[in-house]
Amino acid sequence: MPAHIVTVFNQKGGCGKTMVSMQLSASLALRGLRTLLVDMDKQGTSTIWAGQGGIDNPYPASVMSLAPLREKMISEVAKHAENHDFIVIDCPPAIESSIPWAALNISDIALIPVIPLMDNVWASREAKELARRALDENPTLQTYCVPSMSRRGNVFKACTEILQDDTQIPLLDTGLQQRNAYGESQMFGLSVHGVSGASAAVKEVEALTDVVLTKLGVAISKKPAKSKIAKQKEAA
Ligand SMILES: Nc1ncnc2c1ncn2[C@@H]1O[C@H](COP(=O)(O)OP(=O)(O)OP(=O)(O)O)[C@@H](O)[C@H]1O
Ligand SMILES: [Mg+2]
């Protein structure tokens, strides 16, 4: 069966697109699902991040930069769809770029990471508009906002409530909170699954993966395998 395609996009820079893409892809791969992360950002953050992993403890999913191909990535992604279960596309920040549009047209599900702050809420309107327009070409596309870097506080609460008001492009209940473990995972070239003491982060990443699988109608019986680092720590 061809791969399920997940696009992570938002024109807002620094809202957590790469973080969501990297953690979700790792979680899918650790469940034994053949997962390819396609880095469409010229900054190449996902590609560099995955490159930090060690030879004996690599980042769990495959990562490939197709940024130079721009919208021609569609034909390249199609070549990889047959031998993967999931392809996750990490988009660049600019929405005027043709890349998010091209990615939305071939995706099963689109995730818009949004930090619950007003500037992110305002910017999310443009991203949502693009996803709504993509429905003309791709009527089965499902789009959701994902809480990113959330913390407690009245502003976060108010912004979350605004995002929850949209029933057409809903806010998922599960997202990634602001946690040090995410930065650490980047430093090690891994996901939070390979960071010690990161159980709260792992739990929320797994919850997000379960939601994505459920929305796509994929069975979620597979649980993530322990990373090599976690196994070594247990044995010590
Ligand atoms: N949940 C989190 N907790 C802590 N730090 C985070 C979290 N999510 C993202 N970050 C940090 O926030 C910064 C921006 O995140 P990220 O690179 O994922 O955003 P982006 O939307 O991909 O940015 P760009 O638009 O530049 O591609 C990074 O330094 C990242 O390490
Ligand atoms: Mg990025």
PDB file of C-alpha atoms and ligand atoms in Angstrom:
ATOM      1  CA  MET A   1       0.000   0.000   0.000  1.00  0.00           C
ATOM      2  CA  PRO A   2       1.404   3.457  -0.803  1.00  0.00           C
ATOM      3  CA  ALA A   3       2.565   5.569   2.131  1.00  0.00           C
ATOM      4  CA  HIS A   4       0.287   7.815   4.139  1.00  0.00           C
ATOM      5  CA  ILE A   5       1.512  11.364   3.617  1.00  0.00           C
ATOM      6  CA  VAL A   6       1.596  13.861   6.488  1.00  0.00           C
ATOM      7  CA  THR A   7       2.425  17.521   5.807  1.00  0.00           C
ATOM      8  CA  VAL A   8       3.587  19.765   8.638  1.00  0.00           C
ATOM      9  CA  PHE A   9       3.261  23.406   7.579  1.00  0.00           C
ATOM     10  CA  ASN A  10       2.703  27.000   8.736  1.00  0.00           C
ATOM     11  CA  GLN A  11       4.163  30.190   7.319  1.00  0.00           C
ATOM     12  CA  LYS A  12       5.015  31.305  10.853  1.00  0.00           C
ATOM     13  CA  GLY A  13       8.723  30.771  11.445  1.00  0.00           C
ATOM     14  CA  GLY A  14       9.823  28.933  14.571  1.00  0.00           C
ATOM     15  CA  CYS A  15       6.375  27.590  15.523  1.00  0.00           C
ATOM     16  CA  GLY A  16       7.599  23.972  15.861  1.00  0.00           C
ATOM     17  CA  LYS A  17       7.168  22.453  12.363  1.00  0.00           C
ATOM     18  CA  THR A  18      10.517  20.675  12.423  1.00  0.00           C
ATOM     19  CA  MET A  19      10.064  19.582  16.051  1.00  0.00           C
ATOM     20  CA  VAL A  20       6.662  18.021  15.337  1.00  0.00           C
ATOM     21  CA  SER A  21       7.954  16.427  12.096  1.00  0.00           C
ATOM     22  CA  MET A  22      11.052  14.931  13.762  1.00  0.00           C
ATOM     23  CA  GLN A  23       9.296  13.595  16.880  1.00  0.00           C
ATOM     24  CA  LEU A  24       6.336  12.188  14.934  1.00  0.00           C
ATOM     25  CA  SER A  25       8.565  10.512  12.315  1.00  0.00           C
ATOM     26  CA  ALA A  26      10.747   8.929  15.002  1.00  0.00           C
ATOM     27  CA  SER A  27       7.715   7.654  16.881  1.00  0.00           C
ATOM     28  CA  LEU A  28       6.270   6.088  13.711  1.00  0.00           C
ATOM     29  CA  ALA A  29       9.626   4.485  12.859  1.00  0.00           C
ATOM     30  CA  LEU A  30      10.057   3.116  16.402  1.00  0.00           C
ATOM     31  CA  ARG A  31       6.686   1.396  15.983  1.00  0.00           C
ATOM     32  CA  GLY A  32       8.175  -0.480  13.053  1.00  0.00           C
ATOM     33  CA  LEU A  33       6.469   1.658  10.403  1.00  0.00           C
ATOM     34  CA  ARG A  34       8.719   2.453   7.424  1.00  0.00           C
ATOM     35  CA  THR A  35       8.965   6.220   7.727  1.00  0.00           C
ATOM     36  CA  LEU A  36      10.658   8.830   5.547  1.00  0.00           C
ATOM     37  CA  LEU A  37      10.923  12.462   6.623  1.00  0.00           C
ATOM     38  CA  VAL A  38      11.193  14.764   3.600  1.00  0.00           C
ATOM     39  CA  ASP A  39      12.967  18.005   4.504  1.00  0.00           C
ATOM     40  CA  MET A  40      11.593  20.727   2.208  1.00  0.00           C
ATOM     41  CA  ASP A  41      13.264  23.600   4.044  1.00  0.00           C
ATOM     42  CA  LYS A  42      16.423  25.106   2.559  1.00  0.00           C
ATOM     43  CA  GLN A  43      17.630  25.698   6.145  1.00  0.00           C
ATOM     44  CA  GLY A  44      17.917  21.904   6.283  1.00  0.00           C
ATOM     45  CA  THR A  45      17.252  21.697  10.026  1.00  0.00           C
ATOM     46  CA  SER A  46      15.768  18.166   9.944  1.00  0.00           C
ATOM     47  CA  THR A  47      18.612  16.897   7.776  1.00  0.00           C
ATOM     48  CA  ILE A  48      21.297  18.421  10.009  1.00  0.00           C
ATOM     49  CA  TRP A  49      19.491  17.199  13.141  1.00  0.00           C
ATOM     50  CA  ALA A  50      19.318  13.596  11.911  1.00  0.00           C
ATOM     51  CA  GLY A  51      22.991  13.850  10.926  1.00  0.00           C
ATOM     52  CA  GLN A  52      23.975  14.414  14.586  1.00  0.00           C
ATOM     53  CA  GLY A  53      22.956  10.850  15.533  1.00  0.00           C
ATOM     54  CA  GLY A  54      25.700   8.294  16.119  1.00  0.00           C
ATOM     55  CA  ILE A  55      26.345   5.364  13.776  1.00  0.00           C
ATOM     56  CA  ASP A  56      25.341   2.852  16.452  1.00  0.00           C
ATOM     57  CA  ASN A  57      22.414   4.936  17.697  1.00  0.00           C
ATOM     58  CA  PRO A  58      21.008   6.774  14.673  1.00  0.00           C
ATOM     59  CA  TYR A  59      17.872   8.897  14.429  1.00  0.00           C
ATOM     60  CA  PRO A  60      15.147   6.229  13.920  1.00  0.00           C
ATOM     61  CA  ALA A  61      13.489   7.375  10.648  1.00  0.00           C
ATOM     62  CA  SER A  62      15.042   8.028   7.231  1.00  0.00           C
ATOM     63  CA  VAL A  63      15.517  11.728   6.429  1.00  0.00           C
ATOM     64  CA  MET A  64      15.990  13.128   2.934  1.00  0.00           C
ATOM     65  CA  SER A  65      16.261  16.740   1.748  1.00  0.00           C
ATOM     66  CA  LEU A  66      14.251  17.453  -1.394  1.00  0.00           C
ATOM     67  CA  ALA A  67      14.245  21.245  -0.882  1.00  0.00           C
ATOM     68  CA  PRO A  68      16.156  22.016  -4.115  1.00  0.00           C
ATOM     69  CA  LEU A  69      13.420  20.273  -6.150  1.00  0.00           C
ATOM     70  CA  ARG A  70      10.687  22.622  -4.863  1.00  0.00           C
ATOM     71  CA  GLU A  71       7.246  21.508  -6.109  1.00  0.00           C
ATOM     72  CA  LYS A  72       8.874  18.842  -8.300  1.00  0.00           C
ATOM     73  CA  MET A  73       9.239  16.930  -5.034  1.00  0.00           C
ATOM     74  CA  ILE A  74       5.786  15.453  -5.799  1.00  0.00           C
ATOM     75  CA  SER A  75       7.191  13.058  -8.384  1.00  0.00           C
ATOM     76  CA  GLU A  76      10.130  12.207  -6.119  1.00  0.00           C
ATOM     77  CA  VAL A  77       7.818  11.539  -3.153  1.00  0.00           C
ATOM     78  CA  ALA A  78       5.692   9.296  -5.387  1.00  0.00           C
ATOM     79  CA  LYS A  79       8.774   7.138  -6.050  1.00  0.00           C
ATOM     80  CA  HIS A  80       9.214   6.560  -2.300  1.00  0.00           C
ATOM     81  CA  ALA A  81       5.528   6.049  -1.514  1.00  0.00           C
ATOM     82  CA  GLU A  82       5.505   2.381  -2.527  1.00  0.00           C
ATOM     83  CA  ASN A  83       8.212   1.294  -0.106  1.00  0.00           C
ATOM     84  CA  HIS A  84       7.236   3.382   2.926  1.00  0.00           C
ATOM     85  CA  ASP A  85       4.286   3.323   5.318  1.00  0.00           C
ATOM     86  CA  PHE A  86       4.589   7.035   6.155  1.00  0.00           C
ATOM     87  CA  ILE A  87       6.117  10.075   4.497  1.00  0.00           C
ATOM     88  CA  VAL A  88       6.254  13.210   6.673  1.00  0.00           C
ATOM     89  CA  ILE A  89       6.922  16.497   4.837  1.00  0.00           C
ATOM     90  CA  ASP A  90       8.561  19.247   6.912  1.00  0.00           C
ATOM     91  CA  CYS A  91       7.702  22.506   5.083  1.00  0.00           C
ATOM     92  CA  PRO A  92       9.612  25.802   5.013  1.00  0.00           C
ATOM     93  CA  PRO A  93       8.145  28.813   6.847  1.00  0.00           C
ATOM     94  CA  ALA A  94       7.019  30.999   3.909  1.00  0.00           C
ATOM     95  CA  ILE A  95       3.478  30.278   2.781  1.00  0.00           C
ATOM     96  CA  GLU A  96       4.035  32.159  -0.500  1.00  0.00           C
ATOM     97  CA  SER A  97       6.397  29.330  -1.282  1.00  0.00           C
ATOM     98  CA  SER A  98       4.839  26.808  -3.645  1.00  0.00           C
ATOM     99  CA  ILE A  99       5.970  23.949  -1.413  1.00  0.00           C
ATOM    100  CA  PRO A 100       3.179  23.829   1.214  1.00  0.00           C
ATOM    101  CA  TRP A 101       0.573  24.027  -1.569  1.00  0.00           C
ATOM    102  CA  ALA A 102       2.173  21.166  -3.501  1.00  0.00           C
ATOM    103  CA  ALA A 103       2.528  19.113  -0.309  1.00  0.00           C
ATOM    104  CA  LEU A 104      -1.102  19.690   0.714  1.00  0.00           C
ATOM    105  CA  ASN A 105      -2.283  18.422  -2.638  1.00  0.00           C
ATOM    106  CA  ILE A 106      -0.713  14.993  -2.109  1.00  0.00           C
ATOM    107  CA  SER A 107      -1.302  14.625   1.640  1.00  0.00           C
ATOM    108  CA  ASP A 108      -3.724  12.564   3.688  1.00  0.00           C
ATOM    109  CA  ILE A 109      -3.329  14.737   6.758  1.00  0.00           C
ATOM    110  CA  ALA A 110      -1.873  18.188   7.426  1.00  0.00           C
ATOM    111  CA  LEU A 111      -0.681  19.437  10.802  1.00  0.00           C
ATOM    112  CA  ILE A 112      -0.310  23.136  11.620  1.00  0.00           C
ATOM    113  CA  PRO A 113       1.815  23.585  14.765  1.00  0.00           C
ATOM    114  CA  VAL A 114       0.607  26.683  16.613  1.00  0.00           C
ATOM    115  CA  ILE A 115       2.149  28.192  19.742  1.00  0.00           C
ATOM    116  CA  PRO A 116      -0.803  29.389  21.831  1.00  0.00           C
ATOM    117  CA  LEU A 117       0.186  33.069  21.560  1.00  0.00           C
ATOM    118  CA  MET A 118      -1.777  35.741  19.695  1.00  0.00           C
ATOM    119  CA  ASP A 119       0.734  36.281  16.854  1.00  0.00           C
ATOM    120  CA  ASN A 120       0.643  32.545  16.152  1.00  0.00           C
ATOM    121  CA  VAL A 121      -3.154  32.512  16.269  1.00  0.00           C
ATOM    122  CA  TRP A 122      -3.283  35.378  13.726  1.00  0.00           C
ATOM    123  CA  ALA A 123      -0.746  33.683  11.454  1.00  0.00           C
ATOM    124  CA  SER A 124      -2.593  30.367  11.635  1.00  0.00           C
ATOM    125  CA  ARG A 125      -5.532  31.941   9.768  1.00  0.00           C
ATOM    126  CA  GLU A 126      -3.454  32.152   6.593  1.00  0.00           C
ATOM    127  CA  ALA A 127      -2.261  28.563   6.960  1.00  0.00           C
ATOM    128  CA  LYS A 128      -5.819  27.380   7.514  1.00  0.00           C
ATOM    129  CA  GLU A 129      -6.981  29.300   4.439  1.00  0.00           C
ATOM    130  CA  LEU A 130      -4.390  27.485   2.315  1.00  0.00           C
ATOM    131  CA  ALA A 131      -5.583  24.124   3.684  1.00  0.00           C
ATOM    132  CA  ARG A 132      -9.216  25.032   2.955  1.00  0.00           C
ATOM    133  CA  ARG A 133      -8.317  25.929  -0.651  1.00  0.00           C
ATOM    134  CA  ALA A 134      -6.411  22.649  -1.010  1.00  0.00           C
ATOM    135  CA  LEU A 135      -9.685  20.794  -0.365  1.00  0.00           C
ATOM    136  CA  ASP A 136     -10.810  21.725  -3.913  1.00  0.00           C
ATOM    137  CA  GLU A 137      -7.936  19.664  -5.337  1.00  0.00           C
ATOM    138  CA  ASN A 138      -7.679  17.120  -2.516  1.00  0.00           C
ATOM    139  CA  PRO A 139     -11.153  16.715  -0.941  1.00  0.00           C
ATOM    140  CA  THR A 140     -10.127  13.993   1.533  1.00  0.00           C
ATOM    141  CA  LEU A 141      -7.354  16.071   3.126  1.00  0.00           C
ATOM    142  CA  GLN A 142      -7.747  16.334   6.917  1.00  0.00           C
ATOM    143  CA  THR A 143      -6.155  19.351   8.615  1.00  0.00           C
ATOM    144  CA  TYR A 144      -5.572  19.961  12.337  1.00  0.00           C
ATOM    145  CA  CYS A 145      -3.792  22.561  14.444  1.00  0.00           C
ATOM    146  CA  VAL A 146      -1.349  21.067  16.958  1.00  0.00           C
ATOM    147  CA  PRO A 147      -0.521  22.888  20.206  1.00  0.00           C
ATOM    148  CA  SER A 148       3.217  23.582  20.135  1.00  0.00           C
ATOM    149  CA  MET A 149       5.506  24.730  22.969  1.00  0.00           C
ATOM    150  CA  SER A 150       2.492  25.248  25.194  1.00  0.00           C
ATOM    151  CA  ARG A 151       2.824  26.275  28.819  1.00  0.00           C
ATOM    152  CA  ARG A 152       0.439  27.213  31.579  1.00  0.00           C
ATOM    153  CA  GLY A 153      -0.886  30.760  31.831  1.00  0.00           C
ATOM    154  CA  ASN A 154      -3.820  33.000  30.998  1.00  0.00           C
ATOM    155  CA  VAL A 155      -2.543  33.925  27.496  1.00  0.00           C
ATOM    156  CA  PHE A 156      -2.023  30.278  26.552  1.00  0.00           C
ATOM    157  CA  LYS A 157      -5.473  29.433  27.889  1.00  0.00           C
ATOM    158  CA  ALA A 158      -7.170  32.282  25.978  1.00  0.00           C
ATOM    159  CA  CYS A 159      -5.364  31.441  22.714  1.00  0.00           C
ATOM    160  CA  THR A 160      -6.186  27.744  23.086  1.00  0.00           C
ATOM    161  CA  GLU A 161      -9.857  28.655  23.467  1.00  0.00           C
ATOM    162  CA  ILE A 162      -9.756  30.750  20.266  1.00  0.00           C
ATOM    163  CA  LEU A 163      -8.186  27.857  18.345  1.00  0.00           C
ATOM    164  CA  GLN A 164     -10.715  25.401  19.803  1.00  0.00           C
ATOM    165  CA  ASP A 165     -13.555  27.527  18.371  1.00  0.00           C
ATOM    166  CA  ASP A 166     -12.729  26.456  14.803  1.00  0.00           C
ATOM    167  CA  THR A 167     -14.664  23.266  14.072  1.00  0.00           C
ATOM    168  CA  GLN A 168     -13.565  23.010  10.417  1.00  0.00           C
ATOM    169  CA  ILE A 169      -9.837  22.917  11.250  1.00  0.00           C
ATOM    170  CA  PRO A 170      -9.852  21.779  14.885  1.00  0.00           C
ATOM    171  CA  LEU A 171      -7.128  22.037  17.496  1.00  0.00           C
ATOM    172  CA  LEU A 172      -5.946  18.594  18.592  1.00  0.00           C
ATOM    173  CA  ASP A 173      -6.143  17.895  22.329  1.00  0.00           C
ATOM    174  CA  THR A 174      -2.635  16.457  22.173  1.00  0.00           C
ATOM    175  CA  GLY A 175       0.439  18.529  21.410  1.00  0.00           C
ATOM    176  CA  LEU A 176       3.987  19.210  22.537  1.00  0.00           C
ATOM    177  CA  GLN A 177       4.572  21.293  25.638  1.00  0.00           C
ATOM    178  CA  GLN A 178       7.624  23.527  26.094  1.00  0.00           C
ATOM    179  CA  ARG A 179      10.220  21.092  27.476  1.00  0.00           C
ATOM    180  CA  ASN A 180      13.981  20.924  27.734  1.00  0.00           C
ATOM    181  CA  ALA A 181      13.899  17.295  26.524  1.00  0.00           C
ATOM    182  CA  TYR A 182      13.029  18.480  23.005  1.00  0.00           C
ATOM    183  CA  GLY A 183      16.173  20.602  22.779  1.00  0.00           C
ATOM    184  CA  GLU A 184      18.225  17.726  24.173  1.00  0.00           C
ATOM    185  CA  SER A 185      16.892  15.319  21.557  1.00  0.00           C
ATOM    186  CA  GLN A 186      18.076  17.757  18.877  1.00  0.00           C
ATOM    187  CA  MET A 187      21.524  17.933  20.440  1.00  0.00           C
ATOM    188  CA  PHE A 188      21.878  14.132  20.353  1.00  0.00           C
ATOM    189  CA  GLY A 189      20.472  13.759  16.824  1.00  0.00           C
ATOM    190  CA  LEU A 190      17.622  11.667  18.209  1.00  0.00           C
ATOM    191  CA  SER A 191      13.999  12.023  19.258  1.00  0.00           C
ATOM    192  CA  VAL A 192      12.874  12.342  22.876  1.00  0.00           C
ATOM    193  CA  HIS A 193      12.652   8.530  22.921  1.00  0.00           C
ATOM    194  CA  GLY A 194      16.458   8.499  23.181  1.00  0.00           C
ATOM    195  CA  VAL A 195      16.707  11.125  25.954  1.00  0.00           C
ATOM    196  CA  SER A 196      16.898   9.973  29.559  1.00  0.00           C
ATOM    197  CA  GLY A 197      14.290  11.329  31.970  1.00  0.00           C
ATOM    198  CA  ALA A 198      12.064  12.410  29.090  1.00  0.00           C
ATOM    199  CA  SER A 199       9.054  10.239  29.865  1.00  0.00           C
ATOM    200  CA  ALA A 200       6.589  13.165  29.910  1.00  0.00           C
ATOM    201  CA  ALA A 201       7.761  14.270  26.454  1.00  0.00           C
ATOM    202  CA  VAL A 202       7.684  10.686  25.123  1.00  0.00           C
ATOM    203  CA  LYS A 203       4.141  10.300  26.443  1.00  0.00           C
ATOM    204  CA  GLU A 204       2.864  13.368  24.605  1.00  0.00           C
ATOM    205  CA  VAL A 205       4.674  12.457  21.370  1.00  0.00           C
ATOM    206  CA  GLU A 206       3.139   8.968  21.542  1.00  0.00           C
ATOM    207  CA  ALA A 207      -0.285  10.489  22.187  1.00  0.00           C
ATOM    208  CA  LEU A 208       0.113  12.702  19.107  1.00  0.00           C
ATOM    209  CA  THR A 209       1.159   9.691  17.017  1.00  0.00           C
ATOM    210  CA  ASP A 210      -1.855   7.713  18.256  1.00  0.00           C
ATOM    211  CA  VAL A 211      -4.150  10.579  17.246  1.00  0.00           C
ATOM    212  CA  VAL A 212      -2.596  10.832  13.762  1.00  0.00           C
ATOM    213  CA  LEU A 213      -2.916   7.063  13.256  1.00  0.00           C
ATOM    214  CA  THR A 214      -6.517   7.101  14.494  1.00  0.00           C
ATOM    215  CA  LYS A 215      -7.473   9.984  12.185  1.00  0.00           C
ATOM    216  CA  LEU A 216      -5.993   8.001   9.288  1.00  0.00           C
ATOM    217  CA  GLY A 217      -7.790   4.823  10.335  1.00  0.00           C
ATOM    218  CA  VAL A 218      -4.499   2.989  10.945  1.00  0.00           C
ATOM    219  CA  ALA A 219      -4.423   0.457  13.803  1.00  0.00           C
ATOM    220  CA  ILE A 220      -2.387   1.763  16.756  1.00  0.00           C
ATOM    221  CA  SER A 221      -1.562  -1.602  18.279  1.00  0.00           C
ATOM    222  CA  LYS A 222       2.153  -1.177  17.559  1.00  0.00           C
ATOM    223  CA  LYS A 223       3.945   0.374  20.509  1.00  0.00           C
ATOM    224  CA  PRO A 224       7.335   2.014  20.124  1.00  0.00           C
ATOM    225  CA  ALA A 225      10.401  -0.151  20.501  1.00  0.00           C
ATOM    226  CA  LYS A 226      12.849   1.064  23.134  1.00  0.00           C
ATOM    227  CA  SER A 227      15.763   3.021  21.702  1.00  0.00           C
ATOM    228  CA  LYS A 228      19.235   1.566  22.040  1.00  0.00           C
ATOM    229  CA  ILE A 229      20.224   4.228  24.603  1.00  0.00           C
ATOM    230  CA  ALA A 230      17.139   3.433  26.747  1.00  0.00           C
ATOM    231  CA  LYS A 231      17.973  -0.317  26.623  1.00  0.00           C
ATOM    232  CA  GLN A 232      21.616   0.356  27.599  1.00  0.00           C
ATOM    233  CA  LYS A 233      20.477   2.519  30.549  1.00  0.00           C
ATOM    234  CA  GLU A 234      18.122  -0.221  31.753  1.00  0.00           C
ATOM    235  CA  ALA A 235      20.884  -2.824  31.539  1.00  0.00           C
ATOM    236  CA  ALA A 236      23.342  -0.624  33.498  1.00  0.00           C
TER     237      ALA A 236
HETATM  238  N1  LIG B   1       8.069  21.688  22.453  1.00  0.00           N
HETATM  239  C1  LIG B   1       9.220  22.361  22.473  1.00  0.00           C
HETATM  240  N2  LIG B   1       9.881  22.561  23.622  1.00  0.00           N
HETATM  241  C2  LIG B   1      11.041  23.257  23.636  1.00  0.00           C
HETATM  242  N3  LIG B   1      11.614  23.795  22.552  1.00  0.00           N
HETATM  243  C3  LIG B   1      10.994  23.640  21.366  1.00  0.00           C
HETATM  244  C4  LIG B   1       9.779  22.901  21.255  1.00  0.00           C
HETATM  245  N4  LIG B   1       9.398  22.911  19.955  1.00  0.00           N
HETATM  246  C5  LIG B   1      10.329  23.604  19.302  1.00  0.00           C
HETATM  247  N5  LIG B   1      11.287  24.047  20.124  1.00  0.00           N
HETATM  248  C6  LIG B   1      12.433  24.895  19.762  1.00  0.00           C
HETATM  249  O1  LIG B   1      11.897  26.074  19.160  1.00  0.00           O
HETATM  250  C7  LIG B   1      12.653  26.474  18.027  1.00  0.00           C
HETATM  251  C8  LIG B   1      11.769  26.474  16.767  1.00  0.00           C
HETATM  252  O2  LIG B   1      11.283  25.142  16.554  1.00  0.00           O
HETATM  253  P1  LIG B   1      11.297  24.500  15.092  1.00  0.00           P
HETATM  254  O3  LIG B   1      12.638  24.625  14.464  1.00  0.00           O
HETATM  255  O4  LIG B   1      10.712  23.166  15.213  1.00  0.00           O
HETATM  256  O5  LIG B   1      10.288  25.486  14.383  1.00  0.00           O
HETATM  257  P2  LIG B   1      10.004  25.600  12.812  1.00  0.00           P
HETATM  258  O6  LIG B   1       8.589  26.010  12.688  1.00  0.00           O
HETATM  259  O7  LIG B   1      10.415  24.355  12.121  1.00  0.00           O
HETATM  260  O8  LIG B   1      10.988  26.785  12.406  1.00  0.00           O
HETATM  261  P3  LIG B   1      11.278  27.277  10.889  1.00  0.00           P
HETATM  262  O9  LIG B   1      10.099  28.100  10.517  1.00  0.00           O
HETATM  263  O10 LIG B   1      12.542  28.084  11.034  1.00  0.00           O
HETATM  264  O11 LIG B   1      11.430  26.052  10.035  1.00  0.00           O
HETATM  265  C9  LIG B   1      13.812  25.495  17.931  1.00  0.00           C
HETATM  266  O12 LIG B   1      14.911  26.062  18.583  1.00  0.00           O
HETATM  267  C10 LIG B   1      13.316  24.281  18.683  1.00  0.00           C
HETATM  268  O13 LIG B   1      14.380  23.544  19.262  1.00  0.00           O
HETATM  269 MG    MG B   2      11.681  24.059  10.446  1.00  0.00          MG
END
